């Protein structure tokens, strides 16, 4: 079983890295770009005998406690197959 | 118009960061986790008057030339309207 966890800054938190990328793209002439925000994602493989229910719980706790900082970041878990 | 660009290591390239996360999760007792690979993603906002065709082209060239290193990374572009 595979899952993807997406972690990004909360919308209210400044993202200087995304801002820098946006400025660089403007400098390269891509004026159509109105804004960029950067996040990270994790592709997680689970052992195939993990029941789906416990996989959802496990991934949620891993995303909340280990992969993201809940003070400034939000996360989203996508379970594939 | 919004788009997401996902950049990750090619499957043949070692991902020490993902490996470290995987080891840490095992250390925390999450033995169900078989593997972790880390990537990054970019949420890109385009000005609303950009035609869809040129948006696809623009995003592809930005993803290839600026956001990823095509020697070791691969990318995927998702256009959300």
XYZ file of N, CA and C in Angstrom:
486
model
N 0.845 -1.197 0.000
C 0.000 0.000 0.000
C 0.883 1.250 0.000
N 0.475 2.230 -0.764
C 1.262 3.461 -0.858
C 0.418 4.660 -0.448
N 1.089 5.662 0.063
C 0.379 6.879 0.442
C 1.272 8.068 0.165
N 0.648 9.212 -0.028
C 1.409 10.447 -0.162
C 0.953 11.407 0.915
N 1.909 12.018 1.586
C 1.607 13.037 2.586
C 2.155 14.365 2.066
N 1.280 15.352 1.981
C 1.683 16.681 1.515
C 1.724 17.624 2.699
N 2.829 18.321 2.872
C 2.962 19.274 3.976
C 3.234 20.650 3.375
N 2.424 21.630 3.768
C 2.669 22.985 3.260
C 2.447 23.987 4.388
N 2.998 25.173 4.212
C 2.792 26.247 5.168
C 1.299 26.598 5.233
N 0.797 26.932 6.425
C -0.570 27.453 6.503
C -0.660 28.725 5.658
N -1.837 28.992 5.089
C -1.958 30.150 4.183
C -1.597 31.474 4.857
N -1.738 31.548 6.173
C -1.450 32.809 6.866
C 0.036 32.986 7.171
N 0.832 31.936 6.936
C 2.251 32.006 7.272
C 3.047 32.434 6.036
N 3.959 33.381 6.223
C 4.810 33.832 5.116
C 5.660 32.681 4.593
N 5.881 32.650 3.283
C 6.692 31.596 2.675
C 7.808 32.260 1.873
N 8.907 32.641 2.517
C 9.958 33.378 1.808
C 10.586 32.594 0.660
N 10.641 31.262 0.797
C 11.215 30.447 -0.268
C 10.364 30.541 -1.540
N 9.041 30.412 -1.356
C 8.139 30.540 -2.502
C 8.221 31.929 -3.114
N 8.334 32.943 -2.260
C 8.417 34.324 -2.728
C 9.675 34.522 -3.582
N 10.780 33.933 -3.122
C 12.038 34.038 -3.861
C 11.929 33.374 -5.231
N 11.305 32.185 -5.260
C 11.121 31.496 -6.538
C 10.266 32.351 -7.472
N 9.202 32.940 -6.916
C 8.311 33.783 -7.718
C 9.089 34.960 -8.312
N 9.906 35.616 -7.498
C 10.704 36.744 -7.992
C 11.679 36.291 -9.080
N 12.288 35.116 -8.873
C 13.235 34.607 -9.871
C 12.528 34.354 -11.192
N 11.302 33.786 -11.121
C 10.570 33.506 -12.356
C 10.171 34.799 -13.063
N 9.812 35.827 -12.280
C 9.527 37.131 -12.892
C 10.776 37.665 -13.581
N 11.921 37.519 -12.919
C 13.182 37.968 -13.499
C 13.500 37.256 -14.804
N 13.039 36.011 -14.948
C 13.262 35.257 -16.183
C 12.216 35.588 -17.252
N 11.294 36.493 -16.915
C 10.311 36.925 -17.910
C 8.963 36.244 -17.816
N 8.766 35.364 -16.829
C 7.484 34.669 -16.691
C 6.534 35.526 -15.862
N 5.997 36.572 -16.483
C 5.175 37.531 -15.752
C 3.779 36.982 -15.438
N 3.402 35.870 -16.107
C 2.058 35.317 -15.868
C 1.958 34.689 -14.483
N 3.097 34.420 -13.846
C 3.091 33.735 -12.552
C 2.723 34.728 -11.454
N 1.613 34.476 -10.799
C 1.121 35.432 -9.802
C 1.640 35.111 -8.402
N 1.999 33.869 -8.149
C 2.497 33.530 -6.819
C 2.946 32.092 -6.763
N 3.899 31.826 -5.863
C 4.405 30.464 -5.686
C 4.476 30.173 -4.194
N 4.014 29.012 -3.810
C 4.232 28.555 -2.435
C 4.860 27.167 -2.499
N 5.901 26.982 -1.675
C 6.587 25.697 -1.711
C 6.155 24.814 -0.549
N 6.045 23.542 -0.830
C 5.762 22.572 0.217
C 6.628 21.354 0.003
N 6.411 20.331 0.822
C 7.163 19.097 0.596
C 6.188 17.940 0.592
N 6.588 16.848 0.013
C 5.717 15.690 0.100
C 6.522 14.425 0.317
N 5.857 13.447 0.848
C 6.503 12.198 1.227
C 5.729 11.055 0.597
N 6.425 10.187 -0.097
C 5.806 8.972 -0.613
C 6.127 7.864 0.362
N 5.108 7.327 0.964
C 5.309 6.331 2.011
C 4.778 4.979 1.549
N 5.626 3.968 1.616
C 5.199 2.608 1.296
C 4.936 1.876 2.605
N 3.781 1.209 2.676
C 3.434 0.439 3.879
C 3.507 -1.041 3.540
N 3.801 -1.859 4.532
C 3.838 -3.293 4.258
C 2.429 -3.736 3.853
N 2.356 -4.671 2.886
C 1.074 -4.968 2.227
C 0.012 -5.551 3.152
N 0.416 -6.082 4.317
C -0.575 -6.690 5.196
C -1.170 -5.699 6.195
N -0.888 -4.405 6.023
C -1.459 -3.418 6.933
C -2.936 -3.207 6.588
N -3.851 -3.371 7.546
C -5.265 -3.097 7.232
C -5.462 -1.607 6.925
N -6.435 -1.332 6.045
C -6.622 0.033 5.567
C -6.936 1.006 6.717
N -7.785 0.570 7.662
C -8.165 1.456 8.768
C -6.957 1.883 9.587
N -6.118 0.891 9.942
C -4.973 1.244 10.778
C -3.941 2.016 9.976
N -3.904 1.801 8.641
C -2.995 2.583 7.811
C -3.386 4.062 7.856
N -4.696 4.327 7.755
C -5.162 5.718 7.791
C -4.773 6.373 9.114
N -5.015 5.647 10.210
C -4.670 6.195 11.536
C -3.168 6.431 11.676
N -2.394 5.414 11.251
C -0.936 5.510 11.349
C -0.416 6.704 10.573
N -0.895 6.841 9.317
C -0.401 7.924 8.469
C -0.783 9.280 9.041
N -1.992 9.362 9.610
C -2.405 10.635 10.184
C -1.521 11.004 11.368
N -1.213 10.031 12.215
C -0.393 10.370 13.385
C 1.052 10.661 12.978
N 1.562 9.911 11.984
C 2.927 10.183 11.510
C 3.004 11.577 10.893
N 1.991 11.931 10.064
C 1.993 13.238 9.403
C 1.919 14.358 10.431
N 1.086 14.158 11.473
C 0.896 15.222 12.465
C 2.110 15.357 13.382
N 2.640 14.204 13.832
C 3.656 14.253 14.885
C 5.086 14.317 14.377
N 5.324 13.777 13.185
C 6.712 13.671 12.722
C 6.983 14.530 11.487
N 6.099 14.457 10.514
C 6.419 15.061 9.212
C 6.077 16.541 9.131
N 5.205 17.032 10.010
C 4.821 18.447 9.916
C 4.954 19.127 11.270
N 5.031 20.434 11.213
C 5.014 21.244 12.422
C 3.638 21.903 12.499
N 2.742 21.377 13.341
C 1.342 21.836 13.288
C 1.152 23.306 13.660
N 2.167 23.935 14.209
C 2.032 25.357 14.539
C 1.966 26.197 13.265
N 2.811 25.871 12.284
C 2.862 26.700 11.073
C 2.525 25.937 9.798
N 2.384 24.615 9.908
C 2.171 23.836 8.680
C 0.863 23.058 8.743
N 0.334 22.753 7.575
C -0.824 21.872 7.483
C -0.459 20.699 6.593
N -1.191 19.596 6.735
C -0.840 18.417 5.952
C -2.085 17.788 5.360
N -1.868 16.950 4.345
C -2.942 16.251 3.680
C -2.420 14.865 3.356
N -3.234 13.852 3.610
C -2.819 12.468 3.361
C -3.659 11.897 2.227
N -3.001 11.367 1.192
C -3.694 10.683 0.084
C -3.291 9.228 0.109
N -4.260 8.348 0.309
C -3.967 6.918 0.266
C -4.177 6.419 -1.154
N -3.109 5.922 -1.802
C -3.248 5.353 -3.138
C -3.521 3.864 -2.983
N -4.227 3.292 -3.873
C -4.747 1.915 -3.962
C -5.165 1.264 -2.654
N -5.937 30.852 -12.235
C -5.630 29.460 -12.523
C -4.526 28.982 -11.577
N -4.674 27.788 -11.083
C -3.672 27.260 -10.150
C -3.096 25.958 -10.682
N -1.876 25.682 -10.297
C -1.252 24.431 -10.710
C -0.358 23.941 -9.581
N -0.107 22.655 -9.594
C 0.853 22.089 -8.645
C 1.927 21.366 -9.435
N 3.164 21.603 -9.070
C 4.290 20.906 -9.684
C 4.948 20.045 -8.603
N 5.042 18.752 -8.870
C 5.664 17.828 -7.923
C 7.037 17.434 -8.448
N 8.043 17.564 -7.629
C 9.402 17.196 -8.029
C 9.905 16.119 -7.071
N 10.357 15.011 -7.620
C 10.910 13.967 -6.745
C 12.142 13.359 -7.405
N 12.954 12.706 -6.602
C 14.129 12.004 -7.100
C 13.682 10.905 -8.066
N 14.438 10.671 -9.125
C 14.174 9.509 -9.968
C 14.282 8.239 -9.137
N 13.498 7.205 -9.474
C 13.490 6.003 -8.636
C 14.866 5.359 -8.477
N 15.745 5.567 -9.468
C 17.064 4.942 -9.397
C 18.058 5.730 -8.542
N 17.660 6.935 -8.117
C 18.576 7.782 -7.357
C 18.343 7.570 -5.862
N 19.412 7.414 -5.123
C 19.306 7.245 -3.673
C 18.683 8.480 -3.042
N 17.869 8.291 -2.002
C 17.220 9.403 -1.321
C 17.553 9.307 0.174
N 18.717 9.820 0.576
C 19.147 9.650 1.971
C 18.198 10.305 2.975
N 17.556 11.408 2.560
C 16.631 12.096 3.464
C 15.425 11.200 3.776
N 14.876 10.588 2.706
C 13.751 9.668 2.905
C 14.163 8.465 3.744
N 15.375 7.976 3.514
C 15.884 6.827 4.263
C 16.000 7.166 5.750
N 16.477 8.370 6.026
C 16.616 8.810 7.420
C 15.252 8.898 8.099
N 14.266 9.448 7.379
C 12.910 9.544 7.940
C 12.376 8.145 8.219
N 12.604 7.236 7.270
C 12.131 5.863 7.428
C 12.753 5.222 8.675
N 14.073 5.400 8.840
C 14.739 4.845 10.032
C 14.177 5.456 11.313
N 13.931 6.770 11.283
C 13.392 7.434 12.472
C 12.018 6.882 12.822
N 11.192 6.644 11.791
C 9.844 6.111 12.046
C 9.928 4.694 12.593
N 10.875 3.898 12.107
C 11.067 2.557 12.673
C 11.473 2.672 14.139
N 12.367 3.627 14.421
C 12.803 3.831 15.806
C 11.654 4.210 16.727
N 10.646 4.877 16.145
C 9.473 5.266 16.943
C 8.450 4.132 17.041
N 8.761 2.992 16.427
C 7.885 1.831 16.557
C 6.944 1.614 15.392
N 7.028 2.453 14.351
C 6.126 2.285 13.208
C 6.745 1.305 12.216
N 6.684 0.018 12.570
C 7.352 -0.999 11.757
C 6.607 -1.277 10.452
N 5.350 -0.824 10.350
C 4.575 -1.073 9.118
C 5.126 -0.287 7.933
N 5.922 0.753 8.231
C 6.409 1.619 7.159
C 7.561 0.927 6.425
N 7.371 0.664 5.124
C 8.372 -0.088 4.371
C 9.379 0.829 3.688
N 9.003 2.071 3.445
C 9.930 2.971 2.772
C 9.367 4.371 2.685
N 10.255 5.344 2.634
C 9.831 6.747 2.506
C 10.725 7.399 1.464
N 10.116 8.147 0.578
C 10.893 8.996 -0.337
C 10.349 10.410 -0.240
N 11.278 11.372 -0.126
C 10.828 12.747 0.027
C 10.919 13.497 -1.294
N 9.968 14.362 -1.530
C 10.000 15.241 -2.694
C 9.568 16.628 -2.276
N 9.431 17.514 -3.239
C 8.922 18.839 -2.915
C 7.819 19.180 -3.900
N 6.965 20.100 -3.499
C 5.977 20.524 -4.472
C 5.785 22.025 -4.407
N 5.269 22.558 -5.500
C 5.116 23.996 -5.651
C 3.676 24.276 -6.050
N 3.031 25.148 -5.314
C 1.708 25.608 -5.718
C 1.889 26.912 -6.457
N 1.529 26.925 -7.719
C 1.772 28.087 -8.560
C 0.451 28.703 -8.966
N 0.301 29.996 -8.696
C -0.888 30.731 -9.134
C -0.530 31.496 -10.399
N -1.384 31.373 -11.411
C -1.159 32.091 -12.666
C -2.202 33.195 -12.786
N -1.863 34.256 -13.483
C -2.847 35.324 -13.661
C -4.028 34.768 -14.457
N -5.255 35.182 -14.090
C -6.457 34.506 -14.583
C -6.649 34.606 -16.093
N -5.973 35.566 -16.758
C -6.191 35.708 -18.206
C -5.217 34.873 -19.028
N -4.453 33.973 -18.371
C -3.526 33.111 -19.117
C -4.311 32.016 -19.830
N -4.160 31.877 -21.150
C -4.858 30.774 -21.828
C -4.313 29.430 -21.353
N -5.203 28.431 -21.350
C -4.839 27.125 -20.804
C -3.653 26.499 -21.540
N -3.646 26.610 -22.858
C -2.564 26.007 -23.649
C -1.207 26.583 -23.273
N -1.151 27.916 -23.202
C 0.152 28.521 -22.913
C 0.518 28.285 -21.448
N -0.491 28.120 -20.571
C -0.202 27.805 -19.167
C 0.488 26.447 -19.065
N -0.024 25.467 -19.826
C 0.569 24.122 -19.797
C 2.025 24.186 -20.253
N 2.264 24.888 -21.367
C 3.628 25.031 -21.879
C 4.539 25.729 -20.887
N 4.028 26.856 -20.343
C 4.816 27.640 -19.381
C 5.203 26.792 -18.184
N 4.214 26.083 -17.632
C 4.481 25.295 -16.426
C 5.465 24.179 -16.713
N 5.341 23.574 -17.888
C 6.264 22.509 -18.226
C 7.693 23.044 -18.323
N 7.861 24.203 -18.968
C 9.224 24.715 -19.113
C 9.763 25.192 -17.767
N 8.905 25.800 -16.944
C 9.353 26.241 -15.615
C 9.761 25.036 -14.765
N 8.936 23.972 -14.815
C 9.231 22.781 -14.008
C 10.540 22.135 -14.451
N 10.755 22.097 -15.780
C 11.946 21.422 -16.292
C 13.207 22.252 -16.058
N 13.111 23.570 -16.322
C 14.315 24.393 -16.337
C 14.655 25.018 -14.990
N 13.646 25.266 -14.158
C 13.905 26.015 -12.926
C 13.670 25.169 -11.674
N 12.552 24.463 -11.639
C 12.164 23.830 -10.375
C 12.791 22.464 -10.148
N 13.263 21.829 -11.200
C 13.834 20.492 -11.009
C 15.203 20.397 -11.657
N 15.943 19.427 -11.232
C 17.231 19.102 -11.844
C 17.025 17.821 -12.652
N 16.892 17.945 -13.990
C 16.481 16.778 -14.780
C 17.480 15.626 -14.765
N 18.689 15.864 -14.278
C 19.660 14.767 -14.211
C 19.238 13.738 -13.159
N 18.762 14.221 -12.025
C 18.439 13.276 -10.945
C 16.972 13.337 -10.511
N 16.225 14.310 -11.016
C 14.848 14.463 -10.542
C 13.856 14.334 -11.688
N 12.636 13.962 -11.332
C 11.550 13.964 -12.307
C 10.436 14.856 -11.760
N 9.570 15.327 -12.646
C 8.515 16.238 -12.200
C 7.187 15.846 -12.817
N 6.137 16.359 -12.190
C 4.777 16.095 -12.663
C 4.008 17.390 -12.459
N 3.224 17.783 -13.457
C 2.464 19.031 -13.375
C 0.981 18.701 -13.322
N 0.277 19.212 -12.329
C -1.189 19.065 -12.231
C -1.806 20.439 -12.370
N -2.627 20.616 -13.383
C -3.282 21.901 -13.559
C -4.640 21.855 -12.862
N -4.816 22.647 -11.822
C -6.149 22.774 -11.207
C -6.766 23.994 -11.867
N -7.952 24.072 -12.146
C -8.434 25.263 -12.837
C -8.580 26.443 -11.913
